[in-house]
Backbone as JSON, one array per atom type, in Angstrom:
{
  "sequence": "XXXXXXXXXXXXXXXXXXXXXXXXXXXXXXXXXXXXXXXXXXXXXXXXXXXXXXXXXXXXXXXXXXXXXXXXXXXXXXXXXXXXXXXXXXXXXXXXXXXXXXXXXXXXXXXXXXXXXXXXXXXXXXX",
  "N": [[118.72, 108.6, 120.0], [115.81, 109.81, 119.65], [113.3, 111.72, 117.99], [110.54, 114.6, 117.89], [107.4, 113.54, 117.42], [105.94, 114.72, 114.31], [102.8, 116.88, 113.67], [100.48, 114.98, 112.44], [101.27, 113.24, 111.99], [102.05, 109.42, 112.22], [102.49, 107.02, 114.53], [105.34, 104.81, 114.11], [105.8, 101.83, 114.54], [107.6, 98.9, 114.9], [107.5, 95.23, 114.14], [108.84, 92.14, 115.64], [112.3, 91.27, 114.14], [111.9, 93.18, 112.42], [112.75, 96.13, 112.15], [115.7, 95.81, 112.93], [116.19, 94.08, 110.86], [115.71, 95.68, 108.11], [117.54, 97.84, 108.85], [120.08, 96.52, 108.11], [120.21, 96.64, 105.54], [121.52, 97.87, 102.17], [122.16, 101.29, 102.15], [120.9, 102.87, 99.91], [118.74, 101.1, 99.53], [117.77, 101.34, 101.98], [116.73, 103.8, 101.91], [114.87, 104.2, 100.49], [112.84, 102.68, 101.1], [112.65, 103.63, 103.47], [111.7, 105.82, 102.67], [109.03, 105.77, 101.89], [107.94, 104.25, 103.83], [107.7, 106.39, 105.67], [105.68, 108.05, 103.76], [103.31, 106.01, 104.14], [102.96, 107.29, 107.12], [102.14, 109.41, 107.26], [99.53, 109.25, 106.0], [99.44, 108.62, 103.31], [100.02, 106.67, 100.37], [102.89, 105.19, 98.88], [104.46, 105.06, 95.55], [105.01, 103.16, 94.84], [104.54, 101.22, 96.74], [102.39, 98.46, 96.85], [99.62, 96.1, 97.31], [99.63, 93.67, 99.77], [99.11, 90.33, 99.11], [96.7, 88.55, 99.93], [95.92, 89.17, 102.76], [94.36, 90.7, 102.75], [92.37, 94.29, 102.85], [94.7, 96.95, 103.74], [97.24, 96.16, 104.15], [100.25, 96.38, 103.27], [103.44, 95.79, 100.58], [106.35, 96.91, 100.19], [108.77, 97.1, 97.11], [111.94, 96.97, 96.54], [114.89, 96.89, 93.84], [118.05, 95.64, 94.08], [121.47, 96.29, 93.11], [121.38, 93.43, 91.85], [119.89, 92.24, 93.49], [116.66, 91.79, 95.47], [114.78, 93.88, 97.42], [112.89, 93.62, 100.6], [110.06, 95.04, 102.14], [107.41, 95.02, 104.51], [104.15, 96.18, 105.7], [101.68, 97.5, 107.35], [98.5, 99.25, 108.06], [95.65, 99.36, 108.76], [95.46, 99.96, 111.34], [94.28, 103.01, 113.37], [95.27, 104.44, 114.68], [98.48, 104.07, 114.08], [101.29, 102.79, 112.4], [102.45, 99.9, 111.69], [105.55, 98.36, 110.89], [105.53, 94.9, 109.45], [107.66, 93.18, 107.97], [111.13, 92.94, 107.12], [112.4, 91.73, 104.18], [115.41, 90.2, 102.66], [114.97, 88.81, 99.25], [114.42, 85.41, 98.27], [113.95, 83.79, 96.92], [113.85, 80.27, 95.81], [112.41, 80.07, 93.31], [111.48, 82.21, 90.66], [109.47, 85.24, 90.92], [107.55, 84.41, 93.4], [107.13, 84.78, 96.68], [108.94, 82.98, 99.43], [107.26, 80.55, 101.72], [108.17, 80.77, 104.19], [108.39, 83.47, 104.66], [106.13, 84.41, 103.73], [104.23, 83.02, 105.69], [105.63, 84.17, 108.51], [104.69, 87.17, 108.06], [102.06, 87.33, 108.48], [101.72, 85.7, 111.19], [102.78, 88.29, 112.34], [101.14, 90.35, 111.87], [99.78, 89.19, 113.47], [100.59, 89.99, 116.11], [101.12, 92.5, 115.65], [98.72, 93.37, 116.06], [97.59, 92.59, 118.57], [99.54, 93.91, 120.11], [98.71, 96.64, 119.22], [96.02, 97.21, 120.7], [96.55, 96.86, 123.07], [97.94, 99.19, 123.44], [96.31, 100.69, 122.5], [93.56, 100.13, 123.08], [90.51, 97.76, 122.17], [89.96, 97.38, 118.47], [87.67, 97.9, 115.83], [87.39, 95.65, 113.0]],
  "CA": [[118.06, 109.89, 119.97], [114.25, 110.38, 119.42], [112.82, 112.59, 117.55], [109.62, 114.37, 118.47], [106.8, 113.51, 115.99], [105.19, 116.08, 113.08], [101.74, 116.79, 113.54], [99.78, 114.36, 111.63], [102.03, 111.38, 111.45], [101.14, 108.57, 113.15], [103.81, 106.49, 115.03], [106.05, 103.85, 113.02], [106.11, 100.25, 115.36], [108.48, 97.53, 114.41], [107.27, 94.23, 114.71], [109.76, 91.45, 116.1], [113.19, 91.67, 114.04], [111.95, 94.11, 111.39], [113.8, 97.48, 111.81], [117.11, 95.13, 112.79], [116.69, 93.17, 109.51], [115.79, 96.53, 107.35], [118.67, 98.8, 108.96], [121.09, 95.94, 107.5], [120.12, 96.53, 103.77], [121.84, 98.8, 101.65], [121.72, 102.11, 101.86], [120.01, 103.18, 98.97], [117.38, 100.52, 99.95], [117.32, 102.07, 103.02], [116.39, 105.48, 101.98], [113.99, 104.23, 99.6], [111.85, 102.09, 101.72], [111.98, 104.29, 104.73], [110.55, 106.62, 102.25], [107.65, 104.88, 101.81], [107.2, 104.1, 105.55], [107.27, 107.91, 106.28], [104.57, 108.02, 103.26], [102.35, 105.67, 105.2], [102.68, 107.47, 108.78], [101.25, 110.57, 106.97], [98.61, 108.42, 105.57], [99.98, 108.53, 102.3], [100.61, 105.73, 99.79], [104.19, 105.66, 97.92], [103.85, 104.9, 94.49], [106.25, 101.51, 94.95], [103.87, 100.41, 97.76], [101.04, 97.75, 96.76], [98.62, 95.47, 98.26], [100.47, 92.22, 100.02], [98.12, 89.2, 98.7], [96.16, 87.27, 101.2], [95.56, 89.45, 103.84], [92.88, 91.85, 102.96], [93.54, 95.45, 102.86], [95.67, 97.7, 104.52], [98.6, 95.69, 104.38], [101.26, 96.6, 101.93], [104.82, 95.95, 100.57], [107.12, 98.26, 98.85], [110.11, 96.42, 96.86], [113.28, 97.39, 95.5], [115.62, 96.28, 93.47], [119.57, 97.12, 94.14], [122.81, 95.31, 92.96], [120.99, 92.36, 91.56], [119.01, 91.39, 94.81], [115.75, 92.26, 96.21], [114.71, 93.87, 99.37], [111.1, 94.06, 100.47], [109.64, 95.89, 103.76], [105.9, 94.47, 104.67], [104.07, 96.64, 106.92], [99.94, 97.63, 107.86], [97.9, 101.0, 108.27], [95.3, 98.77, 108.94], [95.15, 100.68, 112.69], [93.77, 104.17, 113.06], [96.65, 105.44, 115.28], [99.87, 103.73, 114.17], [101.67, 102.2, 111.4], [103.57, 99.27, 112.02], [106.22, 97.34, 110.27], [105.59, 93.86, 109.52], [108.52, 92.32, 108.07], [112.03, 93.52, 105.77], [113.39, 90.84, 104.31], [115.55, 89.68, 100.74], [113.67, 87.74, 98.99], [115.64, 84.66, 97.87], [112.71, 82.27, 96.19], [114.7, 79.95, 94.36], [111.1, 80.05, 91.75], [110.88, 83.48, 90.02], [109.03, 85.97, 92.2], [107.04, 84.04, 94.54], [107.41, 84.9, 98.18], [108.63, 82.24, 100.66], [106.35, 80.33, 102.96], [108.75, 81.04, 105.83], [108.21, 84.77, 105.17], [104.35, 84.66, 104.22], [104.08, 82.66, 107.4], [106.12, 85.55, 109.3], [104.14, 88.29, 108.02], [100.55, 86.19, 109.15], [102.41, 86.05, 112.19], [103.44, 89.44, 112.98], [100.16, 90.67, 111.58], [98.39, 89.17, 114.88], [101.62, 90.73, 117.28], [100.84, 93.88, 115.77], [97.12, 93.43, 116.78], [97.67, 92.56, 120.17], [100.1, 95.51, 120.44], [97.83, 97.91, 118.79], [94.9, 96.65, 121.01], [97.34, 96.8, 124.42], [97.98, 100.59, 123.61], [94.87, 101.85, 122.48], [91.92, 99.65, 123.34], [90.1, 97.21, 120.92], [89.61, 98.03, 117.37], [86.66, 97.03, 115.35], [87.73, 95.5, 111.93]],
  "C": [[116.68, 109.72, 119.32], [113.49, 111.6, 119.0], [111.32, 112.84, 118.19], [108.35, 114.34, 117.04], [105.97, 114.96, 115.42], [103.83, 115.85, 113.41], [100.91, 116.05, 112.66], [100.51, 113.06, 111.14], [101.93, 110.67, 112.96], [102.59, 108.03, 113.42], [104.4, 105.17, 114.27], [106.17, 102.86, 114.63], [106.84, 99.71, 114.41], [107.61, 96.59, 115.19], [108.31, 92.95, 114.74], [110.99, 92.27, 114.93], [113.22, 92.96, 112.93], [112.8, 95.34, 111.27], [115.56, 97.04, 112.0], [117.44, 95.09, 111.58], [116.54, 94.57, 108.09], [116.8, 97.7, 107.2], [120.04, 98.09, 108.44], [121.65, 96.1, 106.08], [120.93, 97.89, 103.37], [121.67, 100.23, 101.82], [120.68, 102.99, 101.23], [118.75, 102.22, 99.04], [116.59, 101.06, 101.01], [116.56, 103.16, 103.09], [115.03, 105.1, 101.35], [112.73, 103.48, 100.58], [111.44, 102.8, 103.27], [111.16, 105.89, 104.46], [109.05, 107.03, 102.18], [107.23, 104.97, 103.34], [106.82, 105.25, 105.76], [106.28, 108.2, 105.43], [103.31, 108.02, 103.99], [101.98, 106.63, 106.41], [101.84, 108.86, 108.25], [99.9, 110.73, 106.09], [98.41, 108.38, 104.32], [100.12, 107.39, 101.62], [101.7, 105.59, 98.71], [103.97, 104.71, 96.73], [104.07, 103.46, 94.05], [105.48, 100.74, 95.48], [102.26, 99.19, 96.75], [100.38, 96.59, 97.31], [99.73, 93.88, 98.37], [99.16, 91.37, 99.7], [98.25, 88.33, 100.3], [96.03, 87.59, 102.39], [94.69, 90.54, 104.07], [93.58, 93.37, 102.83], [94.12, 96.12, 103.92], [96.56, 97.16, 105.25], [99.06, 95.38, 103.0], [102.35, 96.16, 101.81], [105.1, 97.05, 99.09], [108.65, 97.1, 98.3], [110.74, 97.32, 96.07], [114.15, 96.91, 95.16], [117.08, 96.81, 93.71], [120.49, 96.02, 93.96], [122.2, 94.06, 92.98], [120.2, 91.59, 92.46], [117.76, 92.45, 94.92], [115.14, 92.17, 97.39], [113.03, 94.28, 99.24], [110.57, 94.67, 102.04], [108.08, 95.53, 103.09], [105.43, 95.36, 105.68], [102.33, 96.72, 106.34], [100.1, 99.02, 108.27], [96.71, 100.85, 108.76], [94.27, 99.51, 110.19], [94.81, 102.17, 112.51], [94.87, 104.85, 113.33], [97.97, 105.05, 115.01], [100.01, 103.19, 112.68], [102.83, 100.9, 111.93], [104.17, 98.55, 110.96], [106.33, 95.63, 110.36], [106.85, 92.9, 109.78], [109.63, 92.49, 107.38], [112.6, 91.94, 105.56], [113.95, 91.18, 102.97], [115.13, 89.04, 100.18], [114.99, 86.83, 98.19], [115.29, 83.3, 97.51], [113.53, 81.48, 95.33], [113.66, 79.94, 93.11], [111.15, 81.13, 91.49], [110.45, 84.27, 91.12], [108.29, 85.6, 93.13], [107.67, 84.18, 95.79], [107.1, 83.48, 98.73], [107.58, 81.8, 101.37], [106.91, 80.45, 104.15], [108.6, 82.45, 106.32], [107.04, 84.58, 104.67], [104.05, 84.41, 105.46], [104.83, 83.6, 108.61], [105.32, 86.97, 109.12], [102.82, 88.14, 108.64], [100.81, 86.6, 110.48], [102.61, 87.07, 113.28], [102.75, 90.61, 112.86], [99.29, 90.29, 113.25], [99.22, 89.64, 115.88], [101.05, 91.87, 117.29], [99.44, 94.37, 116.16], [97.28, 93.37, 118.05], [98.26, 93.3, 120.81], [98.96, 96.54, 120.4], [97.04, 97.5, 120.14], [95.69, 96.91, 122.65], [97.32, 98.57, 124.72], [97.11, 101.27, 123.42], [93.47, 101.88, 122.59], [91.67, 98.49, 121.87], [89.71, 97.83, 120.03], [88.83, 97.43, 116.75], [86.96, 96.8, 113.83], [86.64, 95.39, 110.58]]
}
């Protein structure tokens, strides 16, 4: 079922397995990070959300912590008309908080999908 969108929110994209791998997580992760997303689409920033390192702005993550693990949702606003979701994952660094190079390198990644999407549906965008 599809909802029809609210005036002034922009459309939520998934990029490759993202809304799979984020509808897996907890509940209460769930609610909390699709909080945030609905933030974004109303061009909003949730208070959790802050700048992902190394890719310039207008690309964020929001993390949360729940039952001793952490879940993270990566996404961009980046575009005028959309919001897409980068990447949800758990983070599972065996070092302290450093993020993976298998998920930096996925978000890089899924950062130029969501360009070539954006760019398919609404024309080129000038960065």
């Amino acid at each position: 079922m599809t909802r029809k969108p609210v005036v002034g929110e922009k459309p939520l994209y998934w990029v490759g397995s993202s809304k799979k791998d984020l509808l897996a997580f907890p509940e209460p992760v769930k609610d909390h990070l699709g909080t945030a997303l609905s933030v974004a689409q109303f061009g909003g920033k949730h208070p959790a959300a802050k700048p992902w390192k190394g890719l310039g702005p207008g690309v964020f993550e929001v993390v949360e912590d729940y039952d001793r693990a952490t879940y993270r949702a990566v996404y961009t606003v980046r575009f005028e008309a959309a919001v897409y979701v980068l990447h949800a994952f758990q983070k599972k660094s065996p070092r302290g908080i450093k993020t993976s190079r298998p998920d930096i390198d996925r978000v890089w990644e899924r950062l130029r999908m969501a360009q070539q999407d954006y760019e398919e549906r609404h024309g080129k965008t000038e960065q």
